[in-house]
Amino acid sequence: MTTRSRRERPAKPALTYEGIVATAVRLMETEGLQRVTMRRLAQELDTGAASLYVYVANTAELHAAILEHLLGTVDLRPVRAKGDWQDRLIAVLRSYTQVLFAHPALASSALIARPSGPNYLALVEAILALLHKGGVPDAQAAWGIDALLLVATATAAEQSARAESGSAPADHEAAVAALRDASPKTHPRVAALGDDLFSGPPEARLDWILRTVVNGTSGTPRS
Protein backbone atom coordinates (compact mmCIF):
# COMPACT_ATOMS: atom_id res chain seq x y z
CA MET A 1 0.00 0.00 0.00
CA THR A 2 1.36 3.41 -0.92
CA THR A 3 0.58 6.70 0.67
CA ARG A 4 0.45 10.02 -1.05
CA SER A 5 3.02 12.55 -0.01
CA ARG A 6 1.94 15.92 1.25
CA ARG A 7 3.14 17.45 -1.98
CA GLU A 8 0.71 15.29 -3.97
CA ARG A 9 -2.33 16.17 -1.86
CA PRO A 10 -4.55 18.99 -3.13
CA ALA A 11 -3.99 22.22 -1.31
CA LYS A 12 -6.62 23.09 1.28
CA PRO A 13 -8.61 26.24 0.52
CA ALA A 14 -7.44 29.23 2.50
CA LEU A 15 -9.42 30.03 5.61
CA THR A 16 -11.70 33.04 5.43
CA TYR A 17 -14.15 34.50 7.90
CA GLU A 18 -17.02 33.99 5.46
CA GLY A 19 -16.05 30.36 4.89
CA ILE A 20 -15.78 29.70 8.62
CA VAL A 21 -19.23 31.15 9.28
CA ALA A 22 -20.79 29.29 6.33
CA THR A 23 -19.36 26.02 7.64
CA ALA A 24 -20.61 26.79 11.15
CA VAL A 25 -24.12 27.43 9.81
CA ARG A 26 -24.04 24.15 7.91
CA LEU A 27 -22.90 22.29 11.04
CA MET A 28 -25.71 23.86 13.07
CA GLU A 29 -28.28 22.78 10.51
CA THR A 30 -27.00 19.20 10.34
CA GLU A 31 -25.72 18.48 13.85
CA GLY A 32 -27.29 21.13 16.10
CA LEU A 33 -25.90 24.30 17.66
CA GLN A 34 -24.46 22.45 20.66
CA ARG A 35 -22.05 20.72 18.29
CA VAL A 36 -20.80 23.98 16.82
CA THR A 37 -17.63 24.39 18.86
CA MET A 38 -14.23 25.65 17.87
CA ARG A 39 -12.83 22.12 18.04
CA ARG A 40 -15.62 20.59 15.92
CA LEU A 41 -15.43 23.41 13.40
CA ALA A 42 -11.66 23.01 13.09
CA GLN A 43 -12.19 19.31 12.44
CA GLU A 44 -14.72 20.06 9.71
CA LEU A 45 -12.35 22.55 8.10
CA ASP A 46 -9.39 20.19 8.43
CA THR A 47 -7.32 22.66 10.38
CA GLY A 48 -6.21 23.33 13.92
CA ALA A 49 -8.44 25.13 16.39
CA ALA A 50 -5.70 27.72 16.90
CA SER A 51 -6.08 28.75 13.27
CA LEU A 52 -9.69 29.74 13.88
CA TYR A 53 -8.87 32.14 16.70
CA VAL A 54 -7.44 34.52 14.15
CA TYR A 55 -11.00 35.00 12.88
CA VAL A 56 -13.27 34.14 15.85
CA ALA A 57 -12.33 34.61 19.50
CA ASN A 58 -14.45 31.84 21.06
CA THR A 59 -17.58 29.72 20.70
CA ALA A 60 -19.87 32.51 21.94
CA GLU A 61 -18.54 34.83 19.24
CA LEU A 62 -18.97 32.03 16.71
CA HIS A 63 -22.65 31.65 17.67
CA ALA A 64 -23.07 35.41 17.38
CA ALA A 65 -21.58 35.21 13.89
CA ILE A 66 -24.10 32.50 12.96
CA LEU A 67 -26.93 34.71 14.22
CA GLU A 68 -25.55 37.66 12.26
CA HIS A 69 -25.54 35.51 9.12
CA LEU A 70 -29.15 34.40 9.63
CA LEU A 71 -30.31 37.97 10.30
CA GLY A 72 -29.73 38.50 6.62
CA THR A 73 -32.93 36.51 5.99
CA VAL A 74 -35.14 38.85 8.05
CA ASP A 75 -37.69 40.50 5.76
CA LEU A 76 -37.02 44.24 5.87
CA ARG A 77 -39.23 45.08 2.89
CA PRO A 78 -42.01 46.48 5.13
CA VAL A 79 -39.72 49.42 5.91
CA ARG A 80 -40.11 50.66 2.33
CA ALA A 81 -43.70 49.53 1.88
CA LYS A 82 -46.83 51.63 2.23
CA GLY A 83 -49.32 51.38 5.05
CA ASP A 84 -49.55 51.89 8.79
CA TRP A 85 -46.10 52.27 10.35
CA GLN A 86 -46.97 50.08 13.32
CA ASP A 87 -48.23 47.26 11.11
CA ARG A 88 -44.98 47.42 9.17
CA LEU A 89 -42.90 47.41 12.35
CA ILE A 90 -44.75 44.36 13.68
CA ALA A 91 -44.14 42.61 10.34
CA VAL A 92 -40.38 43.15 10.65
CA LEU A 93 -40.33 41.92 14.25
CA ARG A 94 -42.47 38.93 13.33
CA SER A 95 -40.02 38.03 10.56
CA TYR A 96 -37.12 38.28 13.02
CA THR A 97 -38.94 35.98 15.43
CA GLN A 98 -39.68 33.47 12.68
CA VAL A 99 -35.97 33.29 11.81
CA LEU A 100 -35.30 32.25 15.40
CA PHE A 101 -38.25 29.83 15.38
CA ALA A 102 -36.62 28.11 12.39
CA HIS A 103 -33.42 27.55 14.40
CA PRO A 104 -34.58 26.56 17.91
CA ALA A 105 -31.19 26.17 19.58
CA LEU A 106 -30.07 29.56 18.30
CA ALA A 107 -33.09 31.27 19.85
CA SER A 108 -31.80 30.66 23.38
CA SER A 109 -28.28 31.62 22.37
CA ALA A 110 -29.63 34.86 20.87
CA LEU A 111 -30.56 36.07 24.36
CA ILE A 112 -26.86 36.58 25.08
CA ALA A 113 -25.24 36.51 21.63
CA ARG A 114 -24.40 39.99 20.40
CA PRO A 115 -24.04 40.20 16.63
CA SER A 116 -22.48 43.39 15.32
CA GLY A 117 -22.34 42.97 11.56
CA PRO A 118 -24.20 44.65 8.70
CA ASN A 119 -27.30 42.44 8.98
CA TYR A 120 -27.76 43.34 12.65
CA LEU A 121 -27.24 47.02 11.90
CA ALA A 122 -29.79 46.81 9.07
CA LEU A 123 -32.35 45.31 11.45
CA VAL A 124 -31.73 48.00 14.09
CA GLU A 125 -31.93 50.73 11.44
CA ALA A 126 -35.21 49.31 10.13
CA ILE A 127 -36.83 49.29 13.57
CA LEU A 128 -35.60 52.77 14.44
CA ALA A 129 -36.75 54.12 11.06
CA LEU A 130 -40.27 52.81 11.61
CA LEU A 131 -40.40 54.14 15.17
CA HIS A 132 -39.30 57.53 13.79
CA LYS A 133 -41.97 57.28 11.10
CA GLY A 134 -44.53 56.82 13.86
CA GLY A 135 -43.38 59.95 15.68
CA VAL A 136 -41.79 58.11 18.60
CA PRO A 137 -39.33 60.50 20.30
CA ASP A 138 -35.71 59.55 19.65
CA ALA A 139 -34.85 59.07 23.32
CA GLN A 140 -37.72 56.62 23.79
CA ALA A 141 -36.92 54.79 20.56
CA ALA A 142 -33.29 54.37 21.66
CA TRP A 143 -34.41 52.45 24.75
CA GLY A 144 -37.51 50.89 23.24
CA ILE A 145 -35.63 48.93 20.60
CA ASP A 146 -33.98 46.83 23.32
CA ALA A 147 -37.37 45.93 24.74
CA LEU A 148 -38.80 45.03 21.33
CA LEU A 149 -35.91 42.77 20.36
CA LEU A 150 -35.84 41.20 23.82
CA VAL A 151 -39.55 40.34 23.72
CA ALA A 152 -39.25 38.83 20.24
CA THR A 153 -36.11 36.88 21.15
CA ALA A 154 -37.46 35.64 24.48
CA THR A 155 -40.69 34.50 22.84
CA ALA A 156 -38.76 32.46 20.29
CA ALA A 157 -36.49 31.03 23.00
CA GLU A 158 -39.48 30.04 25.15
CA GLN A 159 -41.24 28.30 22.28
CA SER A 160 -38.01 26.59 21.25
CA ALA A 161 -37.40 25.32 24.78
CA ARG A 162 -40.92 23.92 24.90
CA ALA A 163 -40.46 22.21 21.55
CA GLU A 164 -37.26 20.53 22.72
CA SER A 165 -38.61 19.46 26.12
CA GLY A 166 -40.30 16.11 26.28
CA SER A 167 -42.32 17.17 29.32
CA ALA A 168 -43.45 20.51 27.88
CA PRO A 169 -46.93 19.36 26.70
CA ALA A 170 -47.71 17.78 30.07
CA ASP A 171 -46.41 20.82 31.94
CA HIS A 172 -48.56 23.11 29.78
CA GLU A 173 -51.67 21.02 30.38
CA ALA A 174 -51.01 21.04 34.12
CA ALA A 175 -50.69 24.84 34.13
CA VAL A 176 -53.90 25.22 32.11
CA ALA A 177 -55.75 22.88 34.46
CA ALA A 178 -54.53 24.80 37.50
CA LEU A 179 -55.85 28.07 36.09
CA ARG A 180 -59.12 26.58 34.87
CA ASP A 181 -59.83 24.87 38.23
CA ALA A 182 -58.86 27.77 40.47
CA SER A 183 -61.40 28.44 43.22
CA PRO A 184 -63.30 31.75 42.95
CA LYS A 185 -63.09 31.98 46.72
CA THR A 186 -59.30 31.93 46.96
CA HIS A 187 -58.37 33.22 43.49
CA PRO A 188 -61.33 35.32 42.31
CA ARG A 189 -59.54 37.12 39.46
CA VAL A 190 -58.04 33.92 38.07
CA ALA A 191 -61.45 32.24 38.16
CA ALA A 192 -63.13 35.27 36.58
CA LEU A 193 -60.80 35.29 33.58
CA GLY A 194 -60.74 31.51 33.29
CA ASP A 195 -60.12 30.21 29.79
CA ASP A 196 -59.25 33.67 28.49
CA LEU A 197 -55.91 33.46 30.31
CA PHE A 198 -54.67 30.98 27.72
CA SER A 199 -56.92 31.83 24.77
CA GLY A 200 -55.81 32.83 21.28
CA PRO A 201 -53.21 31.46 18.87
CA PRO A 202 -49.52 32.15 19.63
CA GLU A 203 -49.20 34.45 16.61
CA ALA A 204 -52.01 36.71 17.81
CA ARG A 205 -50.60 36.84 21.33
CA LEU A 206 -47.14 37.75 20.03
CA ASP A 207 -48.54 40.54 17.86
CA TRP A 208 -50.47 41.92 20.82
CA ILE A 209 -47.40 41.82 23.07
CA LEU A 210 -45.27 43.58 20.46
CA ARG A 211 -47.91 46.27 19.94
CA THR A 212 -48.11 46.75 23.69
CA VAL A 213 -44.35 47.37 23.84
CA VAL A 214 -44.50 49.69 20.81
CA ASN A 215 -47.32 51.71 22.38
CA GLY A 216 -45.47 51.79 25.69
CA THR A 217 -42.32 53.00 23.96
CA SER A 218 -44.27 55.71 22.20
CA GLY A 219 -46.17 56.90 25.25
CA THR A 220 -43.66 56.54 28.07
CA PRO A 221 -41.17 59.43 28.39
CA ARG A 222 -37.69 58.71 29.72
CA SER A 223 -37.18 60.17 33.16
XYZ file of C-alpha atoms in Angstrom:
223
model
C 0.000 0.000 0.000
C 1.355 3.411 -0.921
C 0.579 6.702 0.666
C 0.452 10.018 -1.055
C 3.022 12.546 -0.009
C 1.935 15.919 1.253
C 3.143 17.451 -1.980
C 0.708 15.292 -3.966
C -2.335 16.173 -1.861
C -4.554 18.986 -3.132
C -3.992 22.221 -1.306
C -6.623 23.089 1.281
C -8.610 26.236 0.525
C -7.438 29.233 2.500
C -9.421 30.026 5.613
C -11.699 33.041 5.426
C -14.153 34.504 7.900
C -17.020 33.985 5.463
C -16.046 30.364 4.894
C -15.780 29.698 8.619
C -19.233 31.148 9.279
C -20.792 29.290 6.332
C -19.365 26.019 7.640
C -20.611 26.791 11.151
C -24.116 27.428 9.808
C -24.038 24.149 7.915
C -22.903 22.294 11.043
C -25.709 23.858 13.066
C -28.284 22.782 10.511
C -27.002 19.196 10.335
C -25.722 18.482 13.847
C -27.286 21.134 16.097
C -25.901 24.302 17.658
C -24.464 22.452 20.660
C -22.050 20.720 18.288
C -20.803 23.981 16.820
C -17.631 24.385 18.862
C -14.225 25.650 17.872
C -12.835 22.115 18.038
C -15.623 20.586 15.916
C -15.428 23.415 13.402
C -11.663 23.012 13.086
C -12.185 19.312 12.444
C -14.721 20.062 9.714
C -12.354 22.555 8.096
C -9.394 20.193 8.433
C -7.323 22.662 10.382
C -6.210 23.327 13.922
C -8.439 25.133 16.391
C -5.700 27.720 16.899
C -6.078 28.755 13.266
C -9.694 29.741 13.882
C -8.868 32.137 16.703
C -7.436 34.525 14.147
C -11.002 35.002 12.880
C -13.275 34.139 15.847
C -12.330 34.605 19.495
C -14.446 31.844 21.058
C -17.576 29.721 20.699
C -19.866 32.507 21.940
C -18.538 34.832 19.243
C -18.974 32.030 16.708
C -22.647 31.647 17.669
C -23.073 35.408 17.379
C -21.584 35.207 13.888
C -24.104 32.499 12.963
C -26.927 34.713 14.220
C -25.555 37.655 12.258
C -25.538 35.505 9.116
C -29.152 34.404 9.630
C -30.311 37.966 10.305
C -29.733 38.497 6.619
C -32.929 36.511 5.988
C -35.136 38.855 8.054
C -37.686 40.498 5.762
C -37.022 44.245 5.875
C -39.227 45.084 2.888
C -42.006 46.476 5.132
C -39.717 49.425 5.906
C -40.109 50.656 2.334
C -43.704 49.527 1.879
C -46.830 51.626 2.226
C -49.322 51.376 5.051
C -49.551 51.886 8.785
C -46.098 52.268 10.348
C -46.969 50.080 13.319
C -48.235 47.256 11.107
C -44.985 47.417 9.170
C -42.904 47.405 12.347
C -44.748 44.364 13.683
C -44.145 42.610 10.342
C -40.379 43.153 10.649
C -40.328 41.924 14.251
C -42.472 38.929 13.327
C -40.023 38.025 10.561
C -37.123 38.281 13.021
C -38.936 35.982 15.430
C -39.675 33.470 12.678
C -35.971 33.295 11.811
C -35.300 32.247 15.400
C -38.249 29.828 15.379
C -36.624 28.106 12.394
C -33.422 27.554 14.397
C -34.577 26.563 17.905
C -31.193 26.174 19.577
C -30.069 29.563 18.299
C -33.093 31.274 19.850
C -31.797 30.660 23.376
C -28.276 31.621 22.370
C -29.627 34.859 20.874
C -30.561 36.069 24.359
C -26.860 36.579 25.079
C -25.241 36.510 21.628
C -24.395 39.994 20.403
C -24.040 40.200 16.629
C -22.477 43.387 15.317
C -22.343 42.967 11.556
C -24.199 44.647 8.704
C -27.303 42.445 8.980
C -27.759 43.341 12.647
C -27.244 47.022 11.899
C -29.789 46.815 9.066
C -32.354 45.308 11.454
C -31.732 47.997 14.086
C -31.930 50.734 11.442
C -35.210 49.313 10.131
C -36.832 49.287 13.570
C -35.600 52.766 14.441
C -36.746 54.121 11.058
C -40.272 52.809 11.611
C -40.397 54.142 15.167
C -39.300 57.526 13.792
C -41.974 57.279 11.104
C -44.533 56.817 13.863
C -43.381 59.945 15.676
C -41.790 58.113 18.601
C -39.332 60.497 20.301
C -35.708 59.545 19.654
C -34.848 59.072 23.322
C -37.716 56.624 23.787
C -36.917 54.793 20.556
C -33.293 54.365 21.661
C -34.409 52.451 24.750
C -37.513 50.895 23.243
C -35.628 48.929 20.602
C -33.979 46.832 23.324
C -37.373 45.933 24.745
C -38.802 45.032 21.334
C -35.912 42.770 20.359
C -35.843 41.201 23.823
C -39.554 40.343 23.717
C -39.245 38.833 20.237
C -36.106 36.882 21.151
C -37.459 35.637 24.483
C -40.694 34.503 22.836
C -38.759 32.456 20.290
C -36.490 31.035 23.003
C -39.482 30.041 25.151
C -41.238 28.300 22.282
C -38.015 26.588 21.247
C -37.399 25.324 24.783
C -40.918 23.919 24.904
C -40.462 22.214 21.551
C -37.258 20.528 22.720
C -38.610 19.461 26.120
C -40.304 16.106 26.284
C -42.319 17.170 29.324
C -43.455 20.508 27.879
C -46.925 19.361 26.703
C -47.708 17.784 30.071
C -46.413 20.824 31.939
C -48.564 23.107 29.783
C -51.670 21.017 30.384
C -51.008 21.039 34.122
C -50.691 24.840 34.129
C -53.904 25.221 32.113
C -55.753 22.881 34.456
C -54.532 24.801 37.504
C -55.851 28.074 36.085
C -59.117 26.579 34.871
C -59.833 24.873 38.226
C -58.862 27.771 40.471
C -61.404 28.438 43.216
C -63.295 31.746 42.948
C -63.089 31.983 46.725
C -59.301 31.927 46.958
C -58.371 33.224 43.491
C -61.329 35.322 42.310
C -59.535 37.118 39.462
C -58.037 33.918 38.070
C -61.450 32.239 38.163
C -63.129 35.274 36.575
C -60.803 35.289 33.581
C -60.740 31.514 33.288
C -60.119 30.211 29.788
C -59.247 33.674 28.491
C -55.910 33.464 30.313
C -54.673 30.981 27.720
C -56.917 31.834 24.767
C -55.813 32.826 21.283
C -53.205 31.456 18.870
C -49.522 32.151 19.634
C -49.202 34.454 16.607
C -52.005 36.708 17.811
C -50.604 36.837 21.333
C -47.142 37.749 20.029
C -48.542 40.542 17.856
C -50.466 41.916 20.821
C -47.396 41.818 23.075
C -45.273 43.575 20.465
C -47.911 46.274 19.938
C -48.111 46.753 23.695
C -44.354 47.369 23.842
C -44.498 49.685 20.810
C -47.317 51.707 22.377
C -45.473 51.789 25.688
C -42.317 53.002 23.961
C -44.271 55.708 22.196
C -46.172 56.897 25.251
C -43.664 56.544 28.074
C -41.167 59.433 28.386
C -37.688 58.713 29.720
C -37.179 60.168 33.164
